[in-house]
Coordinates of C-alpha atoms and ligand atoms in Angstrom, one line a residue:
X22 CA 125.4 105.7 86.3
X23 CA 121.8 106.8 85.9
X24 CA 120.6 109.8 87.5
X25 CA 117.3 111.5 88.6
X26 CA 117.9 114.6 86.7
X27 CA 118.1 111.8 83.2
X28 CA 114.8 110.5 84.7
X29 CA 113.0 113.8 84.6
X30 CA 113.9 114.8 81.3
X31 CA 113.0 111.5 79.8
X32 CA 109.8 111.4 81.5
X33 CA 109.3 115.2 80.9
X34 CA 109.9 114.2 76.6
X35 CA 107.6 111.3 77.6
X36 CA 109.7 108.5 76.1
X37 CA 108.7 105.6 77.9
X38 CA 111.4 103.2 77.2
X39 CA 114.2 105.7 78.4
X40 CA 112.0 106.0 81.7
X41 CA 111.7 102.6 82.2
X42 CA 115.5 101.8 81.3
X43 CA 116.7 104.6 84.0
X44 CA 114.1 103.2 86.3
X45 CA 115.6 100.0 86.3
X46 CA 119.2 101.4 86.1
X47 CA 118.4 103.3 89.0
X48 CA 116.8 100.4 90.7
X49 CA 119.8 98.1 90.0
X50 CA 122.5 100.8 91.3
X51 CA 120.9 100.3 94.9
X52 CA 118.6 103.6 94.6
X53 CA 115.6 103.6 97.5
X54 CA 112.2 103.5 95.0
X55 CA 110.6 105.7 97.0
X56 CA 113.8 108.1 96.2
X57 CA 113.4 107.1 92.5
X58 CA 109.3 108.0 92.8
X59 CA 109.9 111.7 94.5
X60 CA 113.1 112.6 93.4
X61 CA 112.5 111.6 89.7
X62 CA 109.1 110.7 88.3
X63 CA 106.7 113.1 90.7
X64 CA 109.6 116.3 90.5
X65 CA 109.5 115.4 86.6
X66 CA 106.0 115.3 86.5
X67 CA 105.8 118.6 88.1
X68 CA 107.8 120.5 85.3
X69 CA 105.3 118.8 83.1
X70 CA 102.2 120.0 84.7
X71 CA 104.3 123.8 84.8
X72 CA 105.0 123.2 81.5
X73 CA 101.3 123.0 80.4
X74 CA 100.3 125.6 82.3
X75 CA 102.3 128.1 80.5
X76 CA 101.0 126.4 77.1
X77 CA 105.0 125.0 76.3
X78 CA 102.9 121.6 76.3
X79 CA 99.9 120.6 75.0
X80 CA 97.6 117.4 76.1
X81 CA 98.9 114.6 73.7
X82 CA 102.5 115.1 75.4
X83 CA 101.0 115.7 78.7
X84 CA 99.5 112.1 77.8
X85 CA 102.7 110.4 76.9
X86 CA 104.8 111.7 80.3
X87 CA 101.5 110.7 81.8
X88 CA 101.8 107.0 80.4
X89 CA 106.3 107.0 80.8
X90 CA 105.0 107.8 84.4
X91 CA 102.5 104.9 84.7
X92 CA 105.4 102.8 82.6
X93 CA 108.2 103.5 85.4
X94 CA 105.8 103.6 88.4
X95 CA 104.9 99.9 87.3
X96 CA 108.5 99.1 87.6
X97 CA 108.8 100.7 91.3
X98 CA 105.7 99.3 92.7
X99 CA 106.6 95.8 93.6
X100 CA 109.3 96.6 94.5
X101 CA 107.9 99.6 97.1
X102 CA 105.3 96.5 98.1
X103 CA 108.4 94.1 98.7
X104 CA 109.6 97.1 101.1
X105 CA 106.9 97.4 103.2
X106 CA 106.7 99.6 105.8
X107 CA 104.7 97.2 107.8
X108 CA 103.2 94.0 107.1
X109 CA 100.2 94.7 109.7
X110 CA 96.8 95.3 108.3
X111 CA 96.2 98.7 109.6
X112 CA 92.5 99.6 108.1
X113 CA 90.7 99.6 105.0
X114 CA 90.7 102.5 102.5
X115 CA 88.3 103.2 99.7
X116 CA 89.6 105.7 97.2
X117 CA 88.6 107.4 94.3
X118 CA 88.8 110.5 91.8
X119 CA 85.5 112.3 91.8
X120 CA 82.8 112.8 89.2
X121 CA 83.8 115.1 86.2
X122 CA 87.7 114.4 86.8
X123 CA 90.0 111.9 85.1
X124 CA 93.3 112.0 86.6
X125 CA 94.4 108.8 87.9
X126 CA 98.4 108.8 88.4
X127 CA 97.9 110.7 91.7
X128 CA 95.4 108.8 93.4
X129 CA 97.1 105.3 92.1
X130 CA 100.1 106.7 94.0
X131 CA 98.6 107.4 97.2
X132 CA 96.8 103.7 97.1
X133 CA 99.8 102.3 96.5
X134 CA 101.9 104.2 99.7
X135 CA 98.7 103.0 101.7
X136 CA 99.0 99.6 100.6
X137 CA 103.0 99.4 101.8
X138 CA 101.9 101.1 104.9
X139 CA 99.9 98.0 106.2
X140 CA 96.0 99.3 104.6
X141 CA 93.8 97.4 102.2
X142 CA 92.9 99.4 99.7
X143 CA 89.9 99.2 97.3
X144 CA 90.7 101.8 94.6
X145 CA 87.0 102.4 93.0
X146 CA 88.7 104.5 90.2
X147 CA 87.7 107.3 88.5
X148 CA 84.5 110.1 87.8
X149 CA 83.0 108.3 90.4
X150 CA 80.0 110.0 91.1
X151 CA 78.3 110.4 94.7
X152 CA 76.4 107.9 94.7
X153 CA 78.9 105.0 93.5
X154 CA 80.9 106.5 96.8
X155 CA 78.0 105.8 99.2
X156 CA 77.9 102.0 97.5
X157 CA 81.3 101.3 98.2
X158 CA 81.4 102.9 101.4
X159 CA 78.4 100.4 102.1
X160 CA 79.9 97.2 100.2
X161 CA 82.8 97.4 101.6
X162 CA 82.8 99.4 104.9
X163 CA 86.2 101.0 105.2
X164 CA 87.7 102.9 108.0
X165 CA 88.5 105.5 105.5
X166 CA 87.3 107.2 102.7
X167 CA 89.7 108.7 100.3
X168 CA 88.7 111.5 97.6
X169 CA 90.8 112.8 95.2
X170 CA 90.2 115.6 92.7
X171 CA 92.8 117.5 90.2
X172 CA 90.3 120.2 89.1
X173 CA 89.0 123.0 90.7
X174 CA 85.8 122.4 88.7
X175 CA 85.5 119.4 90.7
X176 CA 86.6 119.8 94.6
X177 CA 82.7 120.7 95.4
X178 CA 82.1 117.2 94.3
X179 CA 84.2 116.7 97.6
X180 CA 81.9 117.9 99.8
X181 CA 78.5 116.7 98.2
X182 CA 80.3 112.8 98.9
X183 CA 80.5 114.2 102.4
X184 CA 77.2 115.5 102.7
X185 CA 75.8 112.3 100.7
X186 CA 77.7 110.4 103.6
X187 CA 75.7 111.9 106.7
X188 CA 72.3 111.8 104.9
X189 CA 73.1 107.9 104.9
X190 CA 73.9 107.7 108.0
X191 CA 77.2 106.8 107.4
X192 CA 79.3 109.5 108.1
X193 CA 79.6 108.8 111.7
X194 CA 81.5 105.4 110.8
X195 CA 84.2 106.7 108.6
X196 CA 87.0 109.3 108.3
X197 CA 87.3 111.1 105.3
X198 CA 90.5 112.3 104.0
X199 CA 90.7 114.4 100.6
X200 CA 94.1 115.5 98.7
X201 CA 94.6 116.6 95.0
X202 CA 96.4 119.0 93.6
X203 CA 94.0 122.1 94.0
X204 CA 92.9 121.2 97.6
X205 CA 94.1 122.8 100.6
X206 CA 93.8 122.4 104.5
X207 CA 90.9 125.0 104.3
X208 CA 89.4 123.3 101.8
X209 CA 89.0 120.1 103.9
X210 CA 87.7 122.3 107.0
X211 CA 85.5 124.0 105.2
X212 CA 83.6 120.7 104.0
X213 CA 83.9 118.7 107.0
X214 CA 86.9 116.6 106.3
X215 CA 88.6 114.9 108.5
X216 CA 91.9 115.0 106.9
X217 CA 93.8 116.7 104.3
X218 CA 97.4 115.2 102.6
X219 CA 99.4 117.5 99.9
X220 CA 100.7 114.0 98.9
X221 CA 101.1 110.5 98.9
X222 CA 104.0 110.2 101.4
X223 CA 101.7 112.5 104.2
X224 CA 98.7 110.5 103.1
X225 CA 99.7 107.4 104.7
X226 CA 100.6 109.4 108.1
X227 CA 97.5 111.2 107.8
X228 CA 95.9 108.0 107.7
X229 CA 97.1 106.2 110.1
X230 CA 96.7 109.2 112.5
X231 CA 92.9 109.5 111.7
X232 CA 92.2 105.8 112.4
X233 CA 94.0 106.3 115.7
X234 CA 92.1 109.0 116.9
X235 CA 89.1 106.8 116.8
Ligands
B1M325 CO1 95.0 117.7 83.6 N1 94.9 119.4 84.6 N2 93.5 118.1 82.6 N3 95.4 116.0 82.6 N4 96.8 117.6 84.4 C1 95.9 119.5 85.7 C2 95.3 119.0 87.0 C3 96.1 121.1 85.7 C4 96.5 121.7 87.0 C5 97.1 121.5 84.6 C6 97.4 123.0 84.5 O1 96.6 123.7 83.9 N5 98.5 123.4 85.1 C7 94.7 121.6 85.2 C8 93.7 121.9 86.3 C9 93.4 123.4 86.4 C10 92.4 123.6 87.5 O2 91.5 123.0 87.7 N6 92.7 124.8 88.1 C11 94.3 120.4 84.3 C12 93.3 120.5 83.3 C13 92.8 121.9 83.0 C14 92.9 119.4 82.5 C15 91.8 119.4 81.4 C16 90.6 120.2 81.7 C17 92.5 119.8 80.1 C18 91.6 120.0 78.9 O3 91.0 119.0 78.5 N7 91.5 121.2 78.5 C19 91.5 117.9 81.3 C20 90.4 117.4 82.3 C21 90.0 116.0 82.1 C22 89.1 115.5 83.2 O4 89.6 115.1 84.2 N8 87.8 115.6 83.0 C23 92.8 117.3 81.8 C24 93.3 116.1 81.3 C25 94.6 115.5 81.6 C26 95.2 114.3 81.0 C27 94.1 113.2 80.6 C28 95.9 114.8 79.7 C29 96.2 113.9 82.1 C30 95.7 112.9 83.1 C31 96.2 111.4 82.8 C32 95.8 110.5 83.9 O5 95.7 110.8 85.1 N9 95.6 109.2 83.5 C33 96.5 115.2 82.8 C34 97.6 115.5 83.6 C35 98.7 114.4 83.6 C36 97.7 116.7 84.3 C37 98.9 117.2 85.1 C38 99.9 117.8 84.1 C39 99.6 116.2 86.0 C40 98.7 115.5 87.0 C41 99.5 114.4 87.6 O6 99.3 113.2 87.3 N10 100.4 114.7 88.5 C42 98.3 118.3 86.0 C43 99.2 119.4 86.4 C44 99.7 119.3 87.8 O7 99.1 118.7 88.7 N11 100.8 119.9 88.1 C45 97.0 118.6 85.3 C46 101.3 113.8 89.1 C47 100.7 113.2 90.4 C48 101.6 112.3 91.1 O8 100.4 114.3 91.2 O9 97.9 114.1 90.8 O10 98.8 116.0 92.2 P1 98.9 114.6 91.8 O11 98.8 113.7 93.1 C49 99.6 113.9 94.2 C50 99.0 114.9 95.3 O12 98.1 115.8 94.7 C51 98.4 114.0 96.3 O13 99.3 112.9 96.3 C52 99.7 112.6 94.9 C53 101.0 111.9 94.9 O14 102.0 112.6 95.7 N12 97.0 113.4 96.1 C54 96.4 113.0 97.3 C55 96.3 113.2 95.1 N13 95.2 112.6 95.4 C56 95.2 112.5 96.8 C57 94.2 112.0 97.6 C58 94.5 112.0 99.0 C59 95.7 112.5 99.5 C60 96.7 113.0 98.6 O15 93.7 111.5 99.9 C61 92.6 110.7 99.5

């Protein structure tokens, strides 16, 4: 039997096979994937990011949990979408990671949740500068505007998006929700947010309860 504990350490070694044969173990052995996402890859990923901090890691192993995390993720998303939590559209979402910042595993998680909650979700990727924001917003014009950031060097990007927003007249039309490791529920209050979500799970109520207060 395959455990979550055997998940984290292989993903935590980054050895991608051995996370994607646990995955599947896990997956086959009747394990919920959103169980399998929490429990395993995001608690392992957190020992990693811990791990790095305290200089035990260094980047190019950071990369390779980073990619067994992508490896196994793949693995748990159709089947997360098969799950859906509701096969109603609910609203549209337009995400992204801000300028200067080039994590991506958190925001593809939270697009992902969105998407099994019922939202379309037009993931504009990463370093997306202001501008490129204010485009999408206008190409594709969501009901939501996600921002994500990892760096503290980066949140103020946050708030210049938001700011960008009203000078375009725009910011009356959509709710804004930001998350990311660094950012806090003061954080979003202090640049006009609407929403704040630590993580992916809360992103999805978070959204859905913003497009219902409209
Ligand atoms: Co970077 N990095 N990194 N990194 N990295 C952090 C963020 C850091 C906290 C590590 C540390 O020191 N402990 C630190 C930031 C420190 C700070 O700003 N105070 C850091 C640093 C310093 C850096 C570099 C500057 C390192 C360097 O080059 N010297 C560099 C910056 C590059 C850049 O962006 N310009 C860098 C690079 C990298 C890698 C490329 C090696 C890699 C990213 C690979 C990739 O994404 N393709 C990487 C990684 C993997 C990490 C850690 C270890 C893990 C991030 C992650 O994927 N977590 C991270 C440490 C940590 O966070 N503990 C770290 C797993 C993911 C599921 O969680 O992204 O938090 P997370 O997303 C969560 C929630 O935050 C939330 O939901 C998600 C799912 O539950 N959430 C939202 C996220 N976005 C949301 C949006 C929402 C709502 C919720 O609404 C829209």
């Amino acid at each position: 039997m395959a455990s979550y504990e055997q998940l984290q350490e292989s993903l935590i070694v980054g050895q991608e096979g051995k996370v994607k044969e646990v995955t599947s173990t896990l997956l086959k052995e009747g394990n919920s994937p959103m169980e399998i996402l929490s429990e395993g890859l995001l608690l392992g990923m957190s020992v990693v990011g811990q791990k790095f901090k305290t200089g035990e890691m260094f980047i190019p192993e950071v990369l390779a949990s980073a990619h067994a995390m992508s490896a196994g993720f793949a693995l748990l998303k159709p089947v997360i979408a098969e799950d859906k939590l509701s096969d109603m559209y609910v609203g549209k979402v337009v995400i992204g990671t801000v300028q200067g910042d080039l994590h991506n595993i958190g925001k593809k998680i939270v697009s992902m949740i969105l998407e099994s909650g019922g939202f379309t979700v037009v993931d504009v990727g990463v370093d997306i500068p202001t501008d490129k924001f204010i485009e999408a917003v206008e190409q594709e014009r969501p009901n939501l505007l996600g921002l994500s950031s990892l760096l503290t060097t980066t949140m103020p990007r946050m708030g210049e998006v938001i700011e960008a927003l009203k000078r375009s007249n725009l910011r009356d039309k959509i709710r804004v929700m930001v998350g990311g490791a660094p950012i806090t529920q003061a954080f979003a209050d202090s640049i006009g947010a609407d929403g704040y979500a630590p993580d992916a799970v809360s992103a999805l109520d978070k959204a859905k309860q913003l497009l219902d207060q409209r």
